[in-house]
C-alpha cells in the first residue's frame, strides 16, 4: 500500500509499504504476515522479526501483547514460539531437536544478559562457525512452548524501562530474544541449525517531545544512533551496496547473520 503525508500543499511525501494494518487488525493477522520467517528457520535459514518506530507507537504490544500466555491477545513472540513447536511436532520422527533460548538487551551500547543481569557489559566475539556471538551468554535449553515463555518472562522483568513525556513505560533498550534450533537426523547424522531473532526495538525519540534530560537524554542519544545505523544497514542491503555498516553498532553486529545473505527478515 501507499501512504501520502502532507504538511502543506508544497510539502508532500509518499511512502510505500508491503502491508498496511488498520487499527482493528488482530494480533493473529499481523503474525500471519511474518510467520514465513519461522518456517524458514525450520529449513535451516536464520531469521529476524523486529518492530521499528517512534516511542509509544505500539512496538512492544505488537511483539509481546498484553500477555505472553493469552492466546487471543498475545503478540508475535508467543505466536512464533507456538508455530515453532507445532512444526517440530509435525517433523520427521527420526529428527531430534534441541531448542536453546537466550535473552539480551542493548542498553547505551552495552550488552546485558536479561537472564543473568549481573552480566551487564558483555563482549561480542566472532566465530568462524557461528558468526558474531555474545561471550558468556546465558543459554536455556527448552523442551516446550511453556518453557520458552517462562524464560521470556524472567528476562522481561530485568529489562530497562523508564517514563518519558511520551510514554509512561518507555523501553530504554533494544531487546533481542534468540532461539537456536538444532536438528539432527538420526539415520544420516546430518546436522542443521538456524537462529530466530525476535527483536523489540526501543523507539526513536525527539528530545523536545519526550522531555529527556540527564540519564534519559543519554539513553535517547544511544537509541537514536543505533536505529540510524540499523536504517543504514537495511537501506544498504536493499540497494545492493558493497559496504554494509554492520560494525557501526552492537545491535546490527549481533543481527548481521540474520539480516543479510539468504536470511529472512520481517
mmCIF file of C-alpha atoms in Angstrom:
data_model
loop_
_atom_site.group_PDB
_atom_site.id
_atom_site.type_symbol
_atom_site.label_atom_id
_atom_site.label_comp_id
_atom_site.label_asym_id
_atom_site.label_seq_id
_atom_site.Cartn_x
_atom_site.Cartn_y
_atom_site.Cartn_z
ATOM 1 C CA UNK A 1 0.000 0.000 0.000
ATOM 2 C CA UNK A 2 0.921 3.652 -0.334
ATOM 3 C CA UNK A 3 0.509 6.427 2.235
ATOM 4 C CA UNK A 4 0.636 10.124 1.308
ATOM 5 C CA UNK A 5 1.730 12.542 4.041
ATOM 6 C CA UNK A 6 1.139 16.272 3.520
ATOM 7 C CA UNK A 7 2.228 19.064 5.862
ATOM 8 C CA UNK A 8 1.023 21.655 3.361
ATOM 9 C CA UNK A 9 0.363 21.782 -0.374
ATOM 10 C CA UNK A 10 4.080 22.278 -1.099
ATOM 11 C CA UNK A 11 5.460 19.565 1.211
ATOM 12 C CA UNK A 12 4.122 16.151 0.257
ATOM 13 C CA UNK A 13 5.798 12.794 0.758
ATOM 14 C CA UNK A 14 4.778 9.341 -0.338
ATOM 15 C CA UNK A 15 5.667 6.120 1.474
ATOM 16 C CA UNK A 16 5.221 2.602 0.085
ATOM 17 C CA UNK A 17 4.625 -0.436 2.302
ATOM 18 C CA UNK A 18 4.310 -4.175 1.663
ATOM 19 C CA UNK A 19 1.341 -4.243 4.042
ATOM 20 C CA UNK A 20 -0.645 -1.668 5.969
ATOM 21 C CA UNK A 21 -2.547 -2.729 9.093
ATOM 22 C CA UNK A 22 -5.567 -0.775 10.276
ATOM 23 C CA UNK A 23 -6.412 -0.130 13.947
ATOM 24 C CA UNK A 24 -8.816 -3.086 14.036
ATOM 25 C CA UNK A 25 -6.233 -5.597 12.791
ATOM 26 C CA UNK A 26 -5.892 -8.613 15.091
ATOM 27 C CA UNK A 27 -2.630 -9.884 16.529
ATOM 28 C CA UNK A 28 -3.132 -13.121 14.586
ATOM 29 C CA UNK A 29 -3.482 -11.240 11.295
ATOM 30 C CA UNK A 30 -0.197 -9.415 11.934
ATOM 31 C CA UNK A 31 1.567 -12.673 12.742
ATOM 32 C CA UNK A 32 0.303 -14.351 9.581
ATOM 33 C CA UNK A 33 2.234 -11.749 7.567
ATOM 34 C CA UNK A 34 5.563 -12.674 9.196
ATOM 35 C CA UNK A 35 5.226 -16.362 10.095
ATOM 36 C CA UNK A 36 7.122 -17.424 6.953
ATOM 37 C CA UNK A 37 10.271 -16.358 8.830
ATOM 38 C CA UNK A 38 9.598 -19.132 11.369
ATOM 39 C CA UNK A 39 9.095 -21.620 8.524
ATOM 40 C CA UNK A 40 12.478 -20.612 7.100
ATOM 41 C CA UNK A 41 14.233 -21.213 10.429
ATOM 42 C CA UNK A 42 12.959 -24.799 10.399
ATOM 43 C CA UNK A 43 14.611 -25.109 6.963
ATOM 44 C CA UNK A 44 17.956 -24.022 8.415
ATOM 45 C CA UNK A 45 17.752 -20.342 7.429
ATOM 46 C CA UNK A 46 18.388 -17.594 10.002
ATOM 47 C CA UNK A 47 15.564 -15.115 10.519
ATOM 48 C CA UNK A 48 14.705 -11.853 12.257
ATOM 49 C CA UNK A 49 11.336 -10.360 13.152
ATOM 50 C CA UNK A 50 11.528 -6.821 14.523
ATOM 51 C CA UNK A 51 9.373 -3.800 15.247
ATOM 52 C CA UNK A 52 10.628 -0.328 14.404
ATOM 53 C CA UNK A 53 9.105 3.079 15.037
ATOM 54 C CA UNK A 54 8.667 6.091 17.266
ATOM 55 C CA UNK A 55 8.376 5.686 21.015
ATOM 56 C CA UNK A 56 4.841 4.793 22.142
ATOM 57 C CA UNK A 57 3.902 3.526 18.659
ATOM 58 C CA UNK A 58 2.935 0.056 19.920
ATOM 59 C CA UNK A 59 6.076 -1.961 19.188
ATOM 60 C CA UNK A 60 6.115 -3.894 22.457
ATOM 61 C CA UNK A 61 2.374 -4.526 22.154
ATOM 62 C CA UNK A 62 2.932 -5.997 18.701
ATOM 63 C CA UNK A 63 5.827 -8.199 19.800
ATOM 64 C CA UNK A 64 4.566 -9.245 23.234
ATOM 65 C CA UNK A 65 0.897 -8.310 23.569
ATOM 66 C CA UNK A 66 -0.707 -7.630 26.952
ATOM 67 C CA UNK A 67 0.145 -11.180 27.999
ATOM 68 C CA UNK A 68 2.523 -13.795 26.659
ATOM 69 C CA UNK A 69 0.052 -16.547 27.553
ATOM 70 C CA UNK A 70 -3.325 -15.083 26.455
ATOM 71 C CA UNK A 71 -3.903 -16.751 23.086
ATOM 72 C CA UNK A 72 -6.311 -14.064 21.867
ATOM 73 C CA UNK A 73 -4.044 -11.065 22.506
ATOM 74 C CA UNK A 74 -0.501 -12.467 22.600
ATOM 75 C CA UNK A 75 1.955 -10.918 20.175
ATOM 76 C CA UNK A 76 4.428 -12.061 17.563
ATOM 77 C CA UNK A 77 6.898 -13.591 20.036
ATOM 78 C CA UNK A 78 4.457 -16.023 21.637
ATOM 79 C CA UNK A 79 2.866 -16.898 18.306
ATOM 80 C CA UNK A 80 6.283 -17.532 16.734
ATOM 81 C CA UNK A 81 7.169 -19.917 19.533
ATOM 82 C CA UNK A 82 3.837 -21.729 19.218
ATOM 83 C CA UNK A 83 4.356 -22.075 15.461
ATOM 84 C CA UNK A 84 7.890 -23.365 16.003
ATOM 85 C CA UNK A 85 6.780 -26.155 18.338
ATOM 86 C CA UNK A 86 3.866 -27.004 16.042
ATOM 87 C CA UNK A 87 6.342 -27.505 13.188
ATOM 88 C CA UNK A 88 8.600 -29.582 15.443
ATOM 89 C CA UNK A 89 5.610 -31.796 16.285
ATOM 90 C CA UNK A 90 4.976 -32.299 12.567
ATOM 91 C CA UNK A 91 8.607 -33.070 11.694
ATOM 92 C CA UNK A 92 10.018 -36.436 10.701
ATOM 93 C CA UNK A 93 10.067 -38.763 13.705
ATOM 94 C CA UNK A 94 13.726 -39.573 13.009
ATOM 95 C CA UNK A 95 14.753 -35.974 13.647
ATOM 96 C CA UNK A 96 15.968 -34.909 17.082
ATOM 97 C CA UNK A 97 15.574 -31.261 18.091
ATOM 98 C CA UNK A 98 17.312 -29.060 20.627
ATOM 99 C CA UNK A 99 15.902 -25.597 21.339
ATOM 100 C CA UNK A 100 18.239 -23.107 23.037
ATOM 101 C CA UNK A 101 16.994 -19.682 24.172
ATOM 102 C CA UNK A 102 18.859 -16.561 25.225
ATOM 103 C CA UNK A 103 17.703 -13.024 26.005
ATOM 104 C CA UNK A 104 19.813 -9.865 25.997
ATOM 105 C CA UNK A 105 19.346 -6.123 25.784
ATOM 106 C CA UNK A 106 21.477 -3.423 24.181
ATOM 107 C CA UNK A 107 21.464 -0.543 26.654
ATOM 108 C CA UNK A 108 23.598 2.513 25.823
ATOM 109 C CA UNK A 109 25.785 0.285 23.609
ATOM 110 C CA UNK A 110 26.361 -2.141 26.491
ATOM 111 C CA UNK A 111 25.175 -5.730 26.262
ATOM 112 C CA UNK A 112 23.267 -7.014 29.273
ATOM 113 C CA UNK A 113 22.175 -10.597 29.867
ATOM 114 C CA UNK A 114 18.491 -10.419 30.829
ATOM 115 C CA UNK A 115 18.653 -13.959 32.243
ATOM 116 C CA UNK A 116 21.627 -13.022 34.429
ATOM 117 C CA UNK A 117 21.576 -9.209 34.801
ATOM 118 C CA UNK A 118 24.846 -9.136 36.736
ATOM 119 C CA UNK A 119 26.472 -9.609 33.328
ATOM 120 C CA UNK A 120 25.923 -6.039 32.136
ATOM 121 C CA UNK A 121 28.861 -5.303 29.840
ATOM 122 C CA UNK A 122 29.280 -8.426 27.750
ATOM 123 C CA UNK A 123 31.656 -8.733 24.820
ATOM 124 C CA UNK A 124 30.933 -9.776 21.254
ATOM 125 C CA UNK A 125 33.329 -12.198 19.603
ATOM 126 C CA UNK A 126 33.387 -13.530 16.063
ATOM 127 C CA UNK A 127 33.234 -17.266 15.469
ATOM 128 C CA UNK A 128 34.062 -18.953 12.159
ATOM 129 C CA UNK A 129 31.108 -21.296 12.574
ATOM 130 C CA UNK A 130 28.523 -19.148 14.398
ATOM 131 C CA UNK A 131 29.280 -15.579 13.261
ATOM 132 C CA UNK A 132 29.017 -12.866 15.930
ATOM 133 C CA UNK A 133 28.197 -14.317 19.353
ATOM 134 C CA UNK A 134 27.981 -12.855 22.855
ATOM 135 C CA UNK A 135 30.654 -14.191 25.158
ATOM 136 C CA UNK A 136 29.429 -15.995 28.326
ATOM 137 C CA UNK A 137 25.751 -15.501 27.445
ATOM 138 C CA UNK A 138 23.227 -17.486 29.490
ATOM 139 C CA UNK A 139 21.532 -20.160 27.402
ATOM 140 C CA UNK A 140 18.439 -22.103 28.447
ATOM 141 C CA UNK A 141 17.543 -25.437 26.872
ATOM 142 C CA UNK A 142 13.749 -25.577 26.465
ATOM 143 C CA UNK A 143 11.593 -28.624 25.806
ATOM 144 C CA UNK A 144 8.240 -26.978 25.129
ATOM 145 C CA UNK A 145 6.444 -23.698 24.429
ATOM 146 C CA UNK A 146 5.714 -23.017 28.094
ATOM 147 C CA UNK A 147 9.388 -23.398 28.972
ATOM 148 C CA UNK A 148 10.371 -20.788 26.391
ATOM 149 C CA UNK A 149 7.695 -18.365 27.614
ATOM 150 C CA UNK A 150 8.929 -18.719 31.195
ATOM 151 C CA UNK A 151 12.411 -17.751 30.020
ATOM 152 C CA UNK A 152 10.946 -14.653 28.348
ATOM 153 C CA UNK A 153 9.031 -13.672 31.477
ATOM 154 C CA UNK A 154 12.205 -13.892 33.529
ATOM 155 C CA UNK A 155 14.066 -11.682 31.072
ATOM 156 C CA UNK A 156 11.276 -9.120 30.722
ATOM 157 C CA UNK A 157 11.393 -8.421 34.450
ATOM 158 C CA UNK A 158 15.022 -7.316 34.100
ATOM 159 C CA UNK A 159 14.673 -5.038 31.058
ATOM 160 C CA UNK A 160 15.448 -1.321 31.377
ATOM 161 C CA UNK A 161 12.420 0.992 31.149
ATOM 162 C CA UNK A 162 11.550 4.467 32.407
ATOM 163 C CA UNK A 163 8.806 7.093 31.963
ATOM 164 C CA UNK A 164 9.060 9.953 29.480
ATOM 165 C CA UNK A 165 6.546 12.609 28.470
ATOM 166 C CA UNK A 166 5.520 10.429 25.520
ATOM 167 C CA UNK A 167 5.395 7.017 27.197
ATOM 168 C CA UNK A 168 4.835 6.083 30.839
ATOM 169 C CA UNK A 169 6.721 2.793 30.373
ATOM 170 C CA UNK A 170 9.234 3.606 27.654
ATOM 171 C CA UNK A 171 11.716 0.864 26.750
ATOM 172 C CA UNK A 172 15.212 2.271 27.192
ATOM 173 C CA UNK A 173 16.957 -0.596 25.418
ATOM 174 C CA UNK A 174 16.685 -2.887 22.427
ATOM 175 C CA UNK A 175 15.781 -6.414 23.497
ATOM 176 C CA UNK A 176 16.841 -9.437 21.453
ATOM 177 C CA UNK A 177 15.298 -12.806 22.216
ATOM 178 C CA UNK A 178 17.153 -15.523 20.348
ATOM 179 C CA UNK A 179 16.067 -19.107 19.685
ATOM 180 C CA UNK A 180 18.588 -21.533 18.245
ATOM 181 C CA UNK A 181 17.032 -24.548 16.548
ATOM 182 C CA UNK A 182 19.352 -27.564 16.240
ATOM 183 C CA UNK A 183 18.166 -30.545 14.198
ATOM 184 C CA UNK A 184 19.854 -33.937 13.822
ATOM 185 C CA UNK A 185 18.744 -36.735 11.527
ATOM 186 C CA UNK A 186 19.265 -39.980 13.444
ATOM 187 C CA UNK A 187 19.599 -42.026 10.232
ATOM 188 C CA UNK A 188 22.182 -39.935 8.399
ATOM 189 C CA UNK A 189 23.724 -37.953 11.267
ATOM 190 C CA UNK A 190 23.100 -34.766 9.280
ATOM 191 C CA UNK A 191 23.063 -31.612 11.419
ATOM 192 C CA UNK A 192 21.134 -28.432 10.671
ATOM 193 C CA UNK A 193 20.896 -25.301 12.791
ATOM 194 C CA UNK A 194 19.455 -21.828 12.469
ATOM 195 C CA UNK A 195 18.615 -18.906 14.722
ATOM 196 C CA UNK A 196 15.464 -16.856 15.074
ATOM 197 C CA UNK A 197 15.854 -13.346 16.483
ATOM 198 C CA UNK A 198 12.716 -11.698 17.910
ATOM 199 C CA UNK A 199 13.593 -8.046 18.425
ATOM 200 C CA UNK A 200 11.702 -5.345 20.319
ATOM 201 C CA UNK A 201 13.499 -2.122 19.465
ATOM 202 C CA UNK A 202 13.443 0.948 21.673
ATOM 203 C CA UNK A 203 11.547 3.771 19.992
ATOM 204 C CA UNK A 204 13.132 6.666 18.161
ATOM 205 C CA UNK A 205 12.773 9.875 20.160
ATOM 206 C CA UNK A 206 12.629 13.606 19.607
ATOM 207 C CA UNK A 207 14.054 15.071 22.785
ATOM 208 C CA UNK A 208 11.862 18.183 22.661
ATOM 209 C CA UNK A 209 8.787 15.941 22.888
ATOM 210 C CA UNK A 210 9.995 13.387 25.447
ATOM 211 C CA UNK A 211 11.492 15.958 27.840
ATOM 212 C CA UNK A 212 14.567 13.741 28.264
ATOM 213 C CA UNK A 213 17.387 15.054 30.448
ATOM 214 C CA UNK A 214 20.353 13.518 32.224
ATOM 215 C CA UNK A 215 20.335 9.716 32.004
ATOM 216 C CA UNK A 216 17.181 9.675 29.845
ATOM 217 C CA UNK A 217 18.891 12.037 27.374
ATOM 218 C CA UNK A 218 21.979 9.820 27.154
ATOM 219 C CA UNK A 219 19.731 6.809 26.587
ATOM 220 C CA UNK A 220 17.874 8.644 23.817
ATOM 221 C CA UNK A 221 21.127 9.544 22.041
ATOM 222 C CA UNK A 222 22.252 5.914 22.018
ATOM 223 C CA UNK A 223 18.828 4.666 20.945
ATOM 224 C CA UNK A 224 18.625 7.089 18.023
ATOM 225 C CA UNK A 225 22.220 6.400 16.961
ATOM 226 C CA UNK A 226 21.754 2.621 16.828
ATOM 227 C CA UNK A 227 18.429 2.974 14.997
ATOM 228 C CA UNK A 228 20.123 5.198 12.433
ATOM 229 C CA UNK A 229 22.753 2.506 11.885
ATOM 230 C CA UNK A 230 20.057 -0.145 11.530
ATOM 231 C CA UNK A 231 18.333 2.002 8.907
ATOM 232 C CA UNK A 232 21.618 2.410 7.018
ATOM 233 C CA UNK A 233 22.179 -1.356 7.097
ATOM 234 C CA UNK A 234 18.700 -2.116 5.774
ATOM 235 C CA UNK A 235 18.972 0.563 3.080
ATOM 236 C CA UNK A 236 22.392 -0.757 2.082
ATOM 237 C CA UNK A 237 21.059 -4.293 1.759
ATOM 238 C CA UNK A 238 18.074 -3.125 -0.296
ATOM 239 C CA UNK A 239 20.295 -1.054 -2.597
ATOM 240 C CA UNK A 240 22.900 -3.798 -3.026
ATOM 241 C CA UNK A 241 25.648 -1.628 -1.552
ATOM 242 C CA UNK A 242 29.189 -3.025 -1.485
ATOM 243 C CA UNK A 243 29.624 -1.864 2.122
ATOM 244 C CA UNK A 244 27.080 -2.607 4.832
ATOM 245 C CA UNK A 245 27.898 -0.835 8.165
ATOM 246 C CA UNK A 246 27.101 -3.768 10.467
ATOM 247 C CA UNK A 247 30.004 -2.951 12.773
ATOM 248 C CA UNK A 248 28.831 0.597 13.497
ATOM 249 C CA UNK A 249 26.587 -0.562 16.344
ATOM 250 C CA UNK A 250 26.319 -3.605 18.581
ATOM 251 C CA UNK A 251 22.699 -4.104 17.573
ATOM 252 C CA UNK A 252 23.494 -4.580 13.885
ATOM 253 C CA UNK A 253 26.613 -6.602 14.646
ATOM 254 C CA UNK A 254 24.513 -9.095 16.604
ATOM 255 C CA UNK A 255 21.867 -9.300 13.868
ATOM 256 C CA UNK A 256 24.321 -9.480 10.972
ATOM 257 C CA UNK A 257 23.796 -13.185 10.207
ATOM 258 C CA UNK A 258 20.013 -12.798 10.293
ATOM 259 C CA UNK A 259 19.656 -9.638 8.194
ATOM 260 C CA UNK A 260 21.798 -10.178 5.101
ATOM 261 C CA UNK A 261 22.661 -13.081 2.824
ATOM 262 C CA UNK A 262 19.954 -15.707 2.443
ATOM 263 C CA UNK A 263 18.326 -14.917 5.795
ATOM 264 C CA UNK A 264 14.709 -13.823 6.227
ATOM 265 C CA UNK A 265 13.678 -10.528 7.818
ATOM 266 C CA UNK A 266 10.256 -9.083 8.620
#
